[in-house]
XYZ file of C-alpha atoms in Angstrom:
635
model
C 0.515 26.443 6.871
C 0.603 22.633 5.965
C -0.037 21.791 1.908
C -2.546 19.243 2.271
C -2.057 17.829 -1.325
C 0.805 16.204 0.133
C 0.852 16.057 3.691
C -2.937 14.630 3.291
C -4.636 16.042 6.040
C -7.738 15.258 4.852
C -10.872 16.080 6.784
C -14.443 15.233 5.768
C -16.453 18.168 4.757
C -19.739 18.671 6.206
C -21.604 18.208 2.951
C -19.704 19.911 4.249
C -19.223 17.610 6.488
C -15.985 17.279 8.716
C -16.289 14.142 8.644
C 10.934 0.270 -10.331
C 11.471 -0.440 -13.342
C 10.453 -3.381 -12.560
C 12.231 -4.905 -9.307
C 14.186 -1.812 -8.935
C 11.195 0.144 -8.269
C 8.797 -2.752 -7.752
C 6.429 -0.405 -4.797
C 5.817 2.525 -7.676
C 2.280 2.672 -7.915
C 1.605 1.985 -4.642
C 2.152 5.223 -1.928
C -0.183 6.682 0.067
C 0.922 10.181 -1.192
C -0.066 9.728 -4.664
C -2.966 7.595 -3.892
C -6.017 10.603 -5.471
C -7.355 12.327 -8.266
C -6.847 16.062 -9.635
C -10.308 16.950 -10.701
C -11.640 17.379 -13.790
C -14.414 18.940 -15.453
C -15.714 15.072 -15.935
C -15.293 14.754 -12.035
C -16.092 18.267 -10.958
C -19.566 16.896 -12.242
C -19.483 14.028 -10.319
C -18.433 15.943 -7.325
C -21.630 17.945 -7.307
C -23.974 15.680 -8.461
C -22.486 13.325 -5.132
C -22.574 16.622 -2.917
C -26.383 17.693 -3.672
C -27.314 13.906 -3.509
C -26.292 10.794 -2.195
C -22.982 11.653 -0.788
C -24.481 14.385 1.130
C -27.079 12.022 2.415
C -24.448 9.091 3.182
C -22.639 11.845 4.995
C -25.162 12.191 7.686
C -24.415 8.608 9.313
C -20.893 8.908 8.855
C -20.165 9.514 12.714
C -22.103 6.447 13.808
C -20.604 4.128 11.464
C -17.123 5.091 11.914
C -17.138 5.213 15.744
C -17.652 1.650 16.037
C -14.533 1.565 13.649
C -12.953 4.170 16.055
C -13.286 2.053 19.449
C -11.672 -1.133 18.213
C -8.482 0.930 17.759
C -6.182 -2.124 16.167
C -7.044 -4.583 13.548
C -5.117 -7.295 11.708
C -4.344 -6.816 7.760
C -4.052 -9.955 6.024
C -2.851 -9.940 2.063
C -3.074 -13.788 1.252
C -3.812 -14.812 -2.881
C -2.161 -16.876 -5.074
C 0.994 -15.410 -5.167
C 1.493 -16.168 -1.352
C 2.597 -19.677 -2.777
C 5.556 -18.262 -4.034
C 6.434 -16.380 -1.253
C 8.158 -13.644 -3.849
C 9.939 -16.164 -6.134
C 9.093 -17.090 -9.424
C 10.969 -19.864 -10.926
C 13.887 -18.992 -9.396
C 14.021 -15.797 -9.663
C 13.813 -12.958 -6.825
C 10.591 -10.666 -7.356
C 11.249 -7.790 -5.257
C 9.231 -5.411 -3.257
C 6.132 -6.252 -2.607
C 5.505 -10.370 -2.645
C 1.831 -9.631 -3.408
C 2.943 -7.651 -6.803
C 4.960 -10.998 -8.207
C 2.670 -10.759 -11.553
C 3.492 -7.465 -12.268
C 7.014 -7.881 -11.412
C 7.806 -10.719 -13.131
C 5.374 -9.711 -15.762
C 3.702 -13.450 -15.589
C 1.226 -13.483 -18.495
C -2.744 -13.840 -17.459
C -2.823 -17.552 -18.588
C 0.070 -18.628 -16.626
C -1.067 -16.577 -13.529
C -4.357 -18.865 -13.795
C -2.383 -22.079 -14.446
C -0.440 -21.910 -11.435
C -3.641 -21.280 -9.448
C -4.148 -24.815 -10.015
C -1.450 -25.745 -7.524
C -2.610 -23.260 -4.872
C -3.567 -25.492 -1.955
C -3.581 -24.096 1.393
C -4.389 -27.262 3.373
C -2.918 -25.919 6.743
C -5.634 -23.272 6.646
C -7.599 -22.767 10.375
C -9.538 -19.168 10.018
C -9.940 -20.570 14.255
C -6.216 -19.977 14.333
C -6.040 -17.007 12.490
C -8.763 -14.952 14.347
C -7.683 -16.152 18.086
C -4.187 -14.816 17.251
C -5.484 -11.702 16.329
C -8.262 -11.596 19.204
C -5.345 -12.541 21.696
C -2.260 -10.045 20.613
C -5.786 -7.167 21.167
C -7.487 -6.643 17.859
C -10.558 -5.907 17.393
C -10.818 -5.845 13.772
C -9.785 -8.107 11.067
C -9.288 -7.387 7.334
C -8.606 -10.232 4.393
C -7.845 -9.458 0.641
C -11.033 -10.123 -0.768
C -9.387 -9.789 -4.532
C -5.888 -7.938 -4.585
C -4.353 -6.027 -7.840
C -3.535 -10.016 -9.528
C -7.735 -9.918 -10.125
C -7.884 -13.258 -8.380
C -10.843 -13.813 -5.909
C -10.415 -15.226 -2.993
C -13.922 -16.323 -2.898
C -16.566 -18.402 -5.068
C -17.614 -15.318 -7.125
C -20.128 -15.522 -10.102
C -18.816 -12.372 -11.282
C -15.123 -13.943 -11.979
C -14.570 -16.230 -15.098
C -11.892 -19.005 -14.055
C -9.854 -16.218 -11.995
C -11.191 -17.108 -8.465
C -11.086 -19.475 -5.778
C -12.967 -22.640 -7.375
C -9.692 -22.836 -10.203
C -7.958 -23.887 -6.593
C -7.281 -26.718 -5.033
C -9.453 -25.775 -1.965
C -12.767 -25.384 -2.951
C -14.097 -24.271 0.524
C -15.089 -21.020 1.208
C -11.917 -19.459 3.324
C -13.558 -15.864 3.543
C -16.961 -17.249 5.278
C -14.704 -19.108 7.934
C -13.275 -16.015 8.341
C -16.286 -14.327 8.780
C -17.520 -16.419 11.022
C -14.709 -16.969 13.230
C -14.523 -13.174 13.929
C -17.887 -13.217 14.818
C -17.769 -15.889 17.704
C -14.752 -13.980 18.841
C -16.400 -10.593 18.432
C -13.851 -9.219 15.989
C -15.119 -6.946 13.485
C -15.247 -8.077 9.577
C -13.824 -6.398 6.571
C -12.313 -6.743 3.067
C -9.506 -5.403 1.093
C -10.799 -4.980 -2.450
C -8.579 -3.481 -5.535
C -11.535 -1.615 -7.429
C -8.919 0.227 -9.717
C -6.197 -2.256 -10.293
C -7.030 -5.167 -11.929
C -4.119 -7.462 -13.674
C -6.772 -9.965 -14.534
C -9.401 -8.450 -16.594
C -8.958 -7.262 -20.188
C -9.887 -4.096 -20.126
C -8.782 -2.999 -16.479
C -5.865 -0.193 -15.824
C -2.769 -2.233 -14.672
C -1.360 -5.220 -16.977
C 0.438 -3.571 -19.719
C 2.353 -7.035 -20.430
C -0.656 -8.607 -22.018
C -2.645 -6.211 -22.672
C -2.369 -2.384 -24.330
C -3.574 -0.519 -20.987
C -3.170 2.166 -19.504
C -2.581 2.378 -15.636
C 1.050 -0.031 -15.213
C 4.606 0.880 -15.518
C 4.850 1.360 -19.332
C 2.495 4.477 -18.062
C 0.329 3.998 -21.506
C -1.541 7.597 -22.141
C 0.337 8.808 -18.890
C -0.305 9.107 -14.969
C -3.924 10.932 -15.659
C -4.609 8.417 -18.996
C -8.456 8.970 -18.496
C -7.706 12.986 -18.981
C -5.168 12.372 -21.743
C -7.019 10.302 -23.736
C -10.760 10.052 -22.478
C -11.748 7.752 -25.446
C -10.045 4.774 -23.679
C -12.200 5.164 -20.493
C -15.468 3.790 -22.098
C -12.994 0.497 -21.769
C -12.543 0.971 -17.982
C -16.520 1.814 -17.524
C -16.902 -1.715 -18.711
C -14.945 -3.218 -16.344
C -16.148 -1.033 -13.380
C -19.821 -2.395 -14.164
C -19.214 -5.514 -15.562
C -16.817 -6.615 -12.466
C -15.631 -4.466 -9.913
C -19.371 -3.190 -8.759
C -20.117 -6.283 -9.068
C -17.821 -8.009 -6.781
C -17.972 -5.379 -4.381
C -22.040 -5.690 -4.025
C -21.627 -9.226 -4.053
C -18.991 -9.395 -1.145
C -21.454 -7.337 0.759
C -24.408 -9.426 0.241
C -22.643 -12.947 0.732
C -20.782 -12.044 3.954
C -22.299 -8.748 5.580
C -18.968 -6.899 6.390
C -18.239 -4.265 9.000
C -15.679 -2.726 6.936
C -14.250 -2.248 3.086
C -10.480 -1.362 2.378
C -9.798 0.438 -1.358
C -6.507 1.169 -3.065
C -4.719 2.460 -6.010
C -7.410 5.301 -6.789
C -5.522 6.990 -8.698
C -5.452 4.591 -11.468
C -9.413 5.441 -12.499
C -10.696 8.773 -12.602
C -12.620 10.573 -9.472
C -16.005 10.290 -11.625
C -15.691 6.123 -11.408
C -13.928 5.555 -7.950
C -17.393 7.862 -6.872
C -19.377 5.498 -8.605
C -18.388 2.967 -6.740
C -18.598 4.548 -3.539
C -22.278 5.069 -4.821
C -23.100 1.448 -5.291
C -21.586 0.503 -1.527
C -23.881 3.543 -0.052
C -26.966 2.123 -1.770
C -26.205 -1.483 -1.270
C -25.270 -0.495 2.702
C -24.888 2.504 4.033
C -23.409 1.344 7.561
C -20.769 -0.072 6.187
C -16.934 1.953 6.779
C -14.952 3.008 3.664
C -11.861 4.003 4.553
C -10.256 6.799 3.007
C -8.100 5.141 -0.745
C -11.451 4.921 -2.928
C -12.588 8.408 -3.509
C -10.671 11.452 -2.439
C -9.202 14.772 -4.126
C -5.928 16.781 -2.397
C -8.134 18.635 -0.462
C -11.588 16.555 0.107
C -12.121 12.879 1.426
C -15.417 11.012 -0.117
C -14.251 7.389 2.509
C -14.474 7.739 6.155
C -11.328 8.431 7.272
C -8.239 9.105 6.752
C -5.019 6.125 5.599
C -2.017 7.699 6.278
C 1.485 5.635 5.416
C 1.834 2.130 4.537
C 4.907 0.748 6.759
C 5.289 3.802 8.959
C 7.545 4.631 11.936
C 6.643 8.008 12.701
C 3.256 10.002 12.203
C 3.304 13.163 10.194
C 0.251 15.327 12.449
C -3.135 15.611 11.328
C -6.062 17.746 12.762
C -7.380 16.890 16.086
C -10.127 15.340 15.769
C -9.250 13.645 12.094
C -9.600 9.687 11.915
C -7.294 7.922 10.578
C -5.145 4.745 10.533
C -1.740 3.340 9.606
C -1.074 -0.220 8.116
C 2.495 -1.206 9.395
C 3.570 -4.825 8.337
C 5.589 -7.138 10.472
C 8.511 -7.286 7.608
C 8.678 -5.024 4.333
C 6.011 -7.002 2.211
C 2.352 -7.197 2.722
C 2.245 -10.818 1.131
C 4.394 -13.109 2.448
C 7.988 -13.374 1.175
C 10.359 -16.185 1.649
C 13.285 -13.795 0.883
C 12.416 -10.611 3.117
C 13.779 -11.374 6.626
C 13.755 -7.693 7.977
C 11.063 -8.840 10.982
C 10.866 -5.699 13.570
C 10.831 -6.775 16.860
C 7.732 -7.222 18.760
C 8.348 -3.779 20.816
C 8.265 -1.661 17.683
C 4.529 -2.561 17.105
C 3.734 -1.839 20.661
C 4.751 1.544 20.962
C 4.287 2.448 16.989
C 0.296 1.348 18.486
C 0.596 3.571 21.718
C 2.345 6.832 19.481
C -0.735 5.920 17.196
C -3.123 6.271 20.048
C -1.514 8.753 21.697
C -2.364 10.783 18.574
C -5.625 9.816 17.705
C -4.768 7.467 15.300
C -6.169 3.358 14.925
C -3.044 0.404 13.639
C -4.359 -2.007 10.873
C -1.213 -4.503 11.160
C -0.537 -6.462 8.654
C 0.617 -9.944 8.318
C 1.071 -12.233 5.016
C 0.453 -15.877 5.356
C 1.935 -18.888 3.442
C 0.139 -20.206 0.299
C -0.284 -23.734 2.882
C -2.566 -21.461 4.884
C -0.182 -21.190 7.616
C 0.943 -17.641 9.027
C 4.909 -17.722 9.158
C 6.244 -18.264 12.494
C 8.128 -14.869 13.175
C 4.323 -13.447 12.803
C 3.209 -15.558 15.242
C 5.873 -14.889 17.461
C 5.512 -11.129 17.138
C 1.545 -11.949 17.677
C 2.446 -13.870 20.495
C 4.467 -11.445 22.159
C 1.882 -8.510 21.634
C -0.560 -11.075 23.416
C 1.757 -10.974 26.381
C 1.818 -7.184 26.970
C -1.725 -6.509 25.825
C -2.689 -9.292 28.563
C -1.662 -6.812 31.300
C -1.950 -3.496 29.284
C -4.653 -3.195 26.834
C -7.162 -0.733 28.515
C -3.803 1.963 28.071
C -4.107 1.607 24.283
C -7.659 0.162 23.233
C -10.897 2.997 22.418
C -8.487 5.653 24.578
C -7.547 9.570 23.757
C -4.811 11.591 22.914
C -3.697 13.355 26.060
C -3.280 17.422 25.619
C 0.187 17.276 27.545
C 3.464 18.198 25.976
C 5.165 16.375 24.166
C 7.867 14.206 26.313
C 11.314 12.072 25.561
C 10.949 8.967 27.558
C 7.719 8.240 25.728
C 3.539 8.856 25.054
C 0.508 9.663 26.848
C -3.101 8.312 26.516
C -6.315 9.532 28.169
C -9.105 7.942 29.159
C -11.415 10.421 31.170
C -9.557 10.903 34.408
C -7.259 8.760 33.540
C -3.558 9.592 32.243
C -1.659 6.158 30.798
C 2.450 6.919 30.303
C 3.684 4.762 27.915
C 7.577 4.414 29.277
C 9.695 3.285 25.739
C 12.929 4.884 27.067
C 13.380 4.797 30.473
C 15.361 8.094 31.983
C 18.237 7.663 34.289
C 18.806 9.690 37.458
C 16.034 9.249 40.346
C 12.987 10.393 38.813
C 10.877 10.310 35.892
C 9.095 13.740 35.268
C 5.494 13.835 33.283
C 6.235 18.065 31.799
C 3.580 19.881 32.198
C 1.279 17.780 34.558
C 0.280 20.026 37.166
C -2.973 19.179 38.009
C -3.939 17.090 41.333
C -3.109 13.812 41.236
C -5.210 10.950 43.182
C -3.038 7.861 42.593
C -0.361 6.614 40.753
C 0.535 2.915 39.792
C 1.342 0.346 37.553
C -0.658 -0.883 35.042
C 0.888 -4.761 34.604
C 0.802 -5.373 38.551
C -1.296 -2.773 40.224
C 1.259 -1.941 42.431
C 0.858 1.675 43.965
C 3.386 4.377 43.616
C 4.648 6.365 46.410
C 6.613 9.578 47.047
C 5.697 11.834 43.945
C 5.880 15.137 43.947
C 4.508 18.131 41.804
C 5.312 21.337 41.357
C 5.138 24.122 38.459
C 7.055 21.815 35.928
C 5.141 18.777 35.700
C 4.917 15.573 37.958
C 8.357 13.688 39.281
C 7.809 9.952 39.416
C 10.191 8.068 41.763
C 12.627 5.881 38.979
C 13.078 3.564 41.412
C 9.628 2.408 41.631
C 8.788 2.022 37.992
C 9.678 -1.196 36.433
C 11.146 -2.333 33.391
C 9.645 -3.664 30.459
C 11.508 -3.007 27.422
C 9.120 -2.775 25.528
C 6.931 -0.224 26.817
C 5.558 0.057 31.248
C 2.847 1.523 31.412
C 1.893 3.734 34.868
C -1.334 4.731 35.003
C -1.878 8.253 36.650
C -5.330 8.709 38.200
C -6.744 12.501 38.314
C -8.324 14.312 40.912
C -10.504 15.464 37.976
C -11.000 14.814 34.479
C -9.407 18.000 32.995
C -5.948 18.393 31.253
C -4.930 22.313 30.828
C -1.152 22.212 29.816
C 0.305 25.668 28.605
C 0.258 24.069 24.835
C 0.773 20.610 23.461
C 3.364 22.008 20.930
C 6.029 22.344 24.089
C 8.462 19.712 23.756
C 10.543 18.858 27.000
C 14.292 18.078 26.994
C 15.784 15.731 29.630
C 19.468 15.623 30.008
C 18.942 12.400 31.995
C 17.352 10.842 28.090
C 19.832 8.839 26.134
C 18.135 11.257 23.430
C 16.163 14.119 22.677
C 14.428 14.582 19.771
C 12.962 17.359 17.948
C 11.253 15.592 14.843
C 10.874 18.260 11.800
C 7.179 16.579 11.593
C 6.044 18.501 15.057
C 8.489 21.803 14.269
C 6.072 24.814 13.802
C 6.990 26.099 9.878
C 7.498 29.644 8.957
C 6.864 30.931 5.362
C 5.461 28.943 2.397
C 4.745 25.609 3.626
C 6.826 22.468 3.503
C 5.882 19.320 2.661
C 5.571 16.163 4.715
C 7.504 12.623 4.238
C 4.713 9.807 4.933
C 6.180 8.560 7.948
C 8.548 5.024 6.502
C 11.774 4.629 7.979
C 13.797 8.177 7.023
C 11.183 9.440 5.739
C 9.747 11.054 8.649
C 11.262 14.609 7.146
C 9.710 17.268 5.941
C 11.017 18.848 2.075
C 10.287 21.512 -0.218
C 12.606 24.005 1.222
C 13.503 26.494 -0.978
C 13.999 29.554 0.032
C 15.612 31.385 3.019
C 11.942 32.572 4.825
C 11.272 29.485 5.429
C 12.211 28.181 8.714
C 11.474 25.244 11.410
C 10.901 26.452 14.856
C 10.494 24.429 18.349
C 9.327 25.714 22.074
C 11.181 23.693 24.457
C 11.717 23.576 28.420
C 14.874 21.495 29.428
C 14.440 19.806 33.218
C 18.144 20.871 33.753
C 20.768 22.972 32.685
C 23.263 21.114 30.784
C 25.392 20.426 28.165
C 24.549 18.672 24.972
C 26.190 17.800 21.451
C 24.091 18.781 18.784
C 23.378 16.299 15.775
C 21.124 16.928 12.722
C 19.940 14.152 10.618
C 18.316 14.685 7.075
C 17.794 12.939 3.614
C 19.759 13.427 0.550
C 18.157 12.013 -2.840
C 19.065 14.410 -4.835
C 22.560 15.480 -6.501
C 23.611 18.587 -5.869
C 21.000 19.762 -2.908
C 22.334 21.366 0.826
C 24.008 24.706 1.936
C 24.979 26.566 4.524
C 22.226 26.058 7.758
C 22.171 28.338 11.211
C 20.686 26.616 14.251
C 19.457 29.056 16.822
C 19.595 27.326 20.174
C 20.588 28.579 23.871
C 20.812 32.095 23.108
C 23.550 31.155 20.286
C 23.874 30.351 16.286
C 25.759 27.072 14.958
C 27.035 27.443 11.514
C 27.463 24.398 9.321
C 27.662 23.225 5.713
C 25.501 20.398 4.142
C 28.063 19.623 0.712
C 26.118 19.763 -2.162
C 28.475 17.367 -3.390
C 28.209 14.911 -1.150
C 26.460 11.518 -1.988
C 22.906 10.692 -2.683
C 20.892 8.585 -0.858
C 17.237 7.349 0.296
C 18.652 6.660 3.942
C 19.781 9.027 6.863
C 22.840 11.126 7.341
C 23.476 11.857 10.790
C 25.981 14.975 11.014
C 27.594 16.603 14.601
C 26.854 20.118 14.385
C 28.527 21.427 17.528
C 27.863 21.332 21.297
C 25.866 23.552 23.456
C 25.576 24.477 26.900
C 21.458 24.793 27.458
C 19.749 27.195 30.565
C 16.779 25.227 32.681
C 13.752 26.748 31.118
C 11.637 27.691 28.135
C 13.372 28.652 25.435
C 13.009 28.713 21.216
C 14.751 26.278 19.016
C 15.357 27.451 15.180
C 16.625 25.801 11.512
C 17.543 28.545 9.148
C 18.426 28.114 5.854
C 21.331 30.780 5.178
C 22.433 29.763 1.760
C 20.197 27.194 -0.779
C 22.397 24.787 -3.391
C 19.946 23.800 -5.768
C 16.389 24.163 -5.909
C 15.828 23.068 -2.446
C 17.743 22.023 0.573
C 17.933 18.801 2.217
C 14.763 16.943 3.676
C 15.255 17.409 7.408
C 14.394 14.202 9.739
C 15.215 16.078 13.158
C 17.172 17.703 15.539
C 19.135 15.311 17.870
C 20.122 16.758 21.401
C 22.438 14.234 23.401
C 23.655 15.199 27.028
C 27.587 15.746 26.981
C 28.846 13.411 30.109
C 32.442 14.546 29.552
């Protein structure tokens, strides 16, 4: 049913084993969806000689290795270089997008990159400071650009000419202090390291300003260069072996990590991003890969699974799949002096509790200043993570997902017996009800003060918390929910329930059962949460729902339109009745939501079936659907 090319579900086979422009589009290059290679015959060769070898061997201690990945749950990205110095300005000038990606950008030539590394002084560095933040906000891993797509390394490397840490004014080590800090604090250790994009090195994919190559905006030779014109890759061999392989063996035997983090695959072919994966198995085969150095549509050669970069909704992935998202605390990875658009501290609590209470692990990033300090709405959003984790952590740290339906008022965790609801939007009325929980109950309470919980009651729709017992932290209260027994049996995790007493009810296209040829996933960023590729009238979204109470609700539908000349006439099946209305094909374009009142309904109590029909397609497709929005009419 789901396309996995682009909704990257990936799962490790068990050997098969399961295991713009410029600043207009300045984050091209850089997506999670397009981040793997379409095999060739070159890397259908590589594929098997991996499969019947190495890989297949390297396979076998997957489970162990990534388990101790698994139980830290949320780690701290940090993208810190030379760049971070100009915080996304270069000599006046705005860079856009991504502050990290101010060479390519601005298109700063190689020798004036290196010139201005000169003045790169981070005095105010403390890797103390840096790792007791992230130890106290509840991280238990911790991940530092190593050498990002600029080909500068953050380390004393004998594998880089003048483009690494000793052309600096510091001539420490910052990386070792690292290391070491988050081993007195029991964090684990890891690197980012950009094996495929290299700005730096002559004959690297990427700088297309300085250099003829392939692999940067110009698109030299095209997307799949290496395929178009295969005489050019003997060129990116020589940088693979003469510095990327390297590096990457070198970084393991100076500082020992717990973890590597790839990206950008895409710009070398399967055949060399395997490679590589070959020289980290042989140098250390306990170390985790995650999932952006070597994977196909359909097959995963890392350890799990990356999903979005920035996300605020997860598009589902098999139970049982690891994976991890990398939010940021603004809309750059490195840090920008001119990007202001901070989320608040609550958003990475619960975006960390929907992530856990899907099976999922947070790597969140945060971009420091070149002085070496981290910019003070990070530390505040640290700071205020520290605050809630203080009194909450064991609801969101090495838990499971719960089986339960899904609910409007928030998430679930599991930890054996133990139910955690994650309260982001409290109901109003007299009671909070858990759908679906029917099974004996022991205790209730909550988790920041321990107080006990009195007067609930069960019955055949779920467990009915008294309201006025539960306390409010806007951010997310946790009440823990202790079972008789440690079993969960709901009639099916799919059911989504639908409060009137919820300011509203969502039915997100990502969790919508899909009917006829599959649709597509968005990766999760801010409206993108939608699904697309719906082009013909068999296909269809579908929900199961139970509403708590019959009501009356208006009826919204929000969606994406980024392309002229795209909508139609839609049906919504919902109480027993059809709503008829018109997306205008000639409406405007645009990247961001449209929010449109479709009607009002009066719903039953009770199961019932949700639909989306397309009646009539404008264009090649329809809209890309975000969700269904059911608000209780108080008139």
């Amino acid at each position: 049913m789901i396309n996995i090319r682009y909704c990257l579900v990936l799962i490790l086979s068990v050997a098969t084993i399961s295991v713009k422009g410029q600043v207009r589009d300045a984050n091209k290059g850089n997506e999670a969806a397009d981040m793997f290679n379409d095999p060739s015959t070159r890397d259908i060769n590589a594929i098997s000689a991996a499969e019947a070898g190495w890989w297949k061997w390297s396979a076998t201690g997957q489970k162990e290795r990534v388990e101790k990945w698994k139980k830290a749950t949320f780690g701290m990205f940090v993208h810190w270089g030379v760049y971070s110095q100009y915080g996304n300005v270069w000599k006046g000038k705005k860079g856009g997008g991504y502050a990290e990606h101010l060479m390519r950008v601005m298109h700063i030539p190689r020798q004036e990159y290196l010139d201005s590394a000169a003045r790169f002084n981070p005095e105010k560095f403390n890797a103390e400071e840096w790792v007791t933040l992230a130890k106290n906000a509840g991280m238990k891993y911790f991940i530092i650009t190593a050498k990002h797509h600029d080909g500068f390394a953050m380390y004393p490397s004998q594998y880089a000419s003048a483009y690494a840490i000793k052309s600096t004014a510091l001539k420490g080590d910052p990386l070792a202090e690292l290391a070491r800090a988050c081993r007195r604090h029991g964090l684990l250790f890891g690197f980012y390291y950009s094996h495929a994009f290299d700005w730096e090195h002559p004959d690297a994919p990427g700088n297309d300003w300085d250099y003829t190559n392939p692999g940067g905006d110009k698109l030299l030779g095209g997307a799949n260069w290496f395929d178009n014109h295969p005489e050019w890759l003997p060129k990116a061999k020589r940088y693979v072996d003469e510095k990327a392989i390297p590096q990457i063996t070198e970084l393991i035997h100076k500082y020992h990590p717990d973890l590597l983090w790839f990206d950008t695959p895409h710009k070398l072919p399967l055949s060399e991003n395997l490679r590589i994966l070959k020289a980290i198995r042989a140098t250390d085969a306990s170390i985790v890969v995650n999932g952006r150095l070597a994977r196909t549509g359909d097959k995963n050669y890392g350890d799990y699974l990356n999903t979005a970069d920035r996300p605020e909704e997860f598009y589902p992935v098999s139970a049982g799949t690891y994976w991890e998202a990398i939010p940021t605390t603004n809309d750059s990875y490195g840090y920008s002096s001119t990007d202001k658009n901070y989320k608040p501290t609550a958003h990475f609590i619960q975006l960390l509790a929907k992530a856990t209470a899907m099976g999922g692990n947070i790597l969140m990033n945060i971009g420091p200043k070149g002085d070496g300090r981290i910019d003070s709405p990070d530390v505040a959003i640290l700071q205020g993570i520290a605050a809630w984790m203080a009194k909450n952590k064991e609801s969101v740290i090495n838990v499971d997902p719960s089986p339960l339906p899904r609910q409007q008022w928030g998430v679930i965790t599991k930890r054996g017996s133990i139910l955690y609801l994650h309260i982001f939007d409290k109901p109003k009325g007299d009671k909070l009800t858990v759908g679906g929980l029917t099974m004996g109950v022991k205790s209730i309470s909550l988790l920041s003060s321990k107080r006990r919980i009195k007067n609930y009651i069960s019955d055949a729709v779920g467990l009915h918390i008294p309201l006025d017992q539960i306390a409010d932290d806007l951010a997310d209260e946790v009440i823990v929910v202790q079972l008789k027994q440690d079993t969960v049996a709901p009639d099916t995790n799919e059911l989504v329930f639908v409060d009137p007493n919820i300011a509203q009810n969502r039915l997100l296209s990502f969790y919508a059962r899909q009917y006829g040829d599959p649709m597509k996933f968005g990766d999760g960023k801010r409206d993108r949460y939608y699904v697309s590729g719906w082009k013909n009238s068999e296909q269809y979204l579908g929900w199961d729902i139970n509403v708590l109470e019959p009501a009356g609700f208006d009826v919204s539908i929000r969606y994406v339109k980024d392309v002229e000349n795209a909508g139609g006439e839609m049906i919504l099946k919902i109480g027993g009745k059809e709503i008829n209305f018109l997306i205008d094909p000639s409406s405007p374009t645009s990247g961001r939501g449209n929010s449109i009142l479709i009607g009002q309904i009066d719903l039953p109590k009770g199961k019932q079936t949700v639909e989306l029909h397309a009646k009539n397609i404008v264009g090649t497709e329809t809209v890309k659907f975000l969700e269904l929005i059911l608000r209780h009419d108080k008139k």
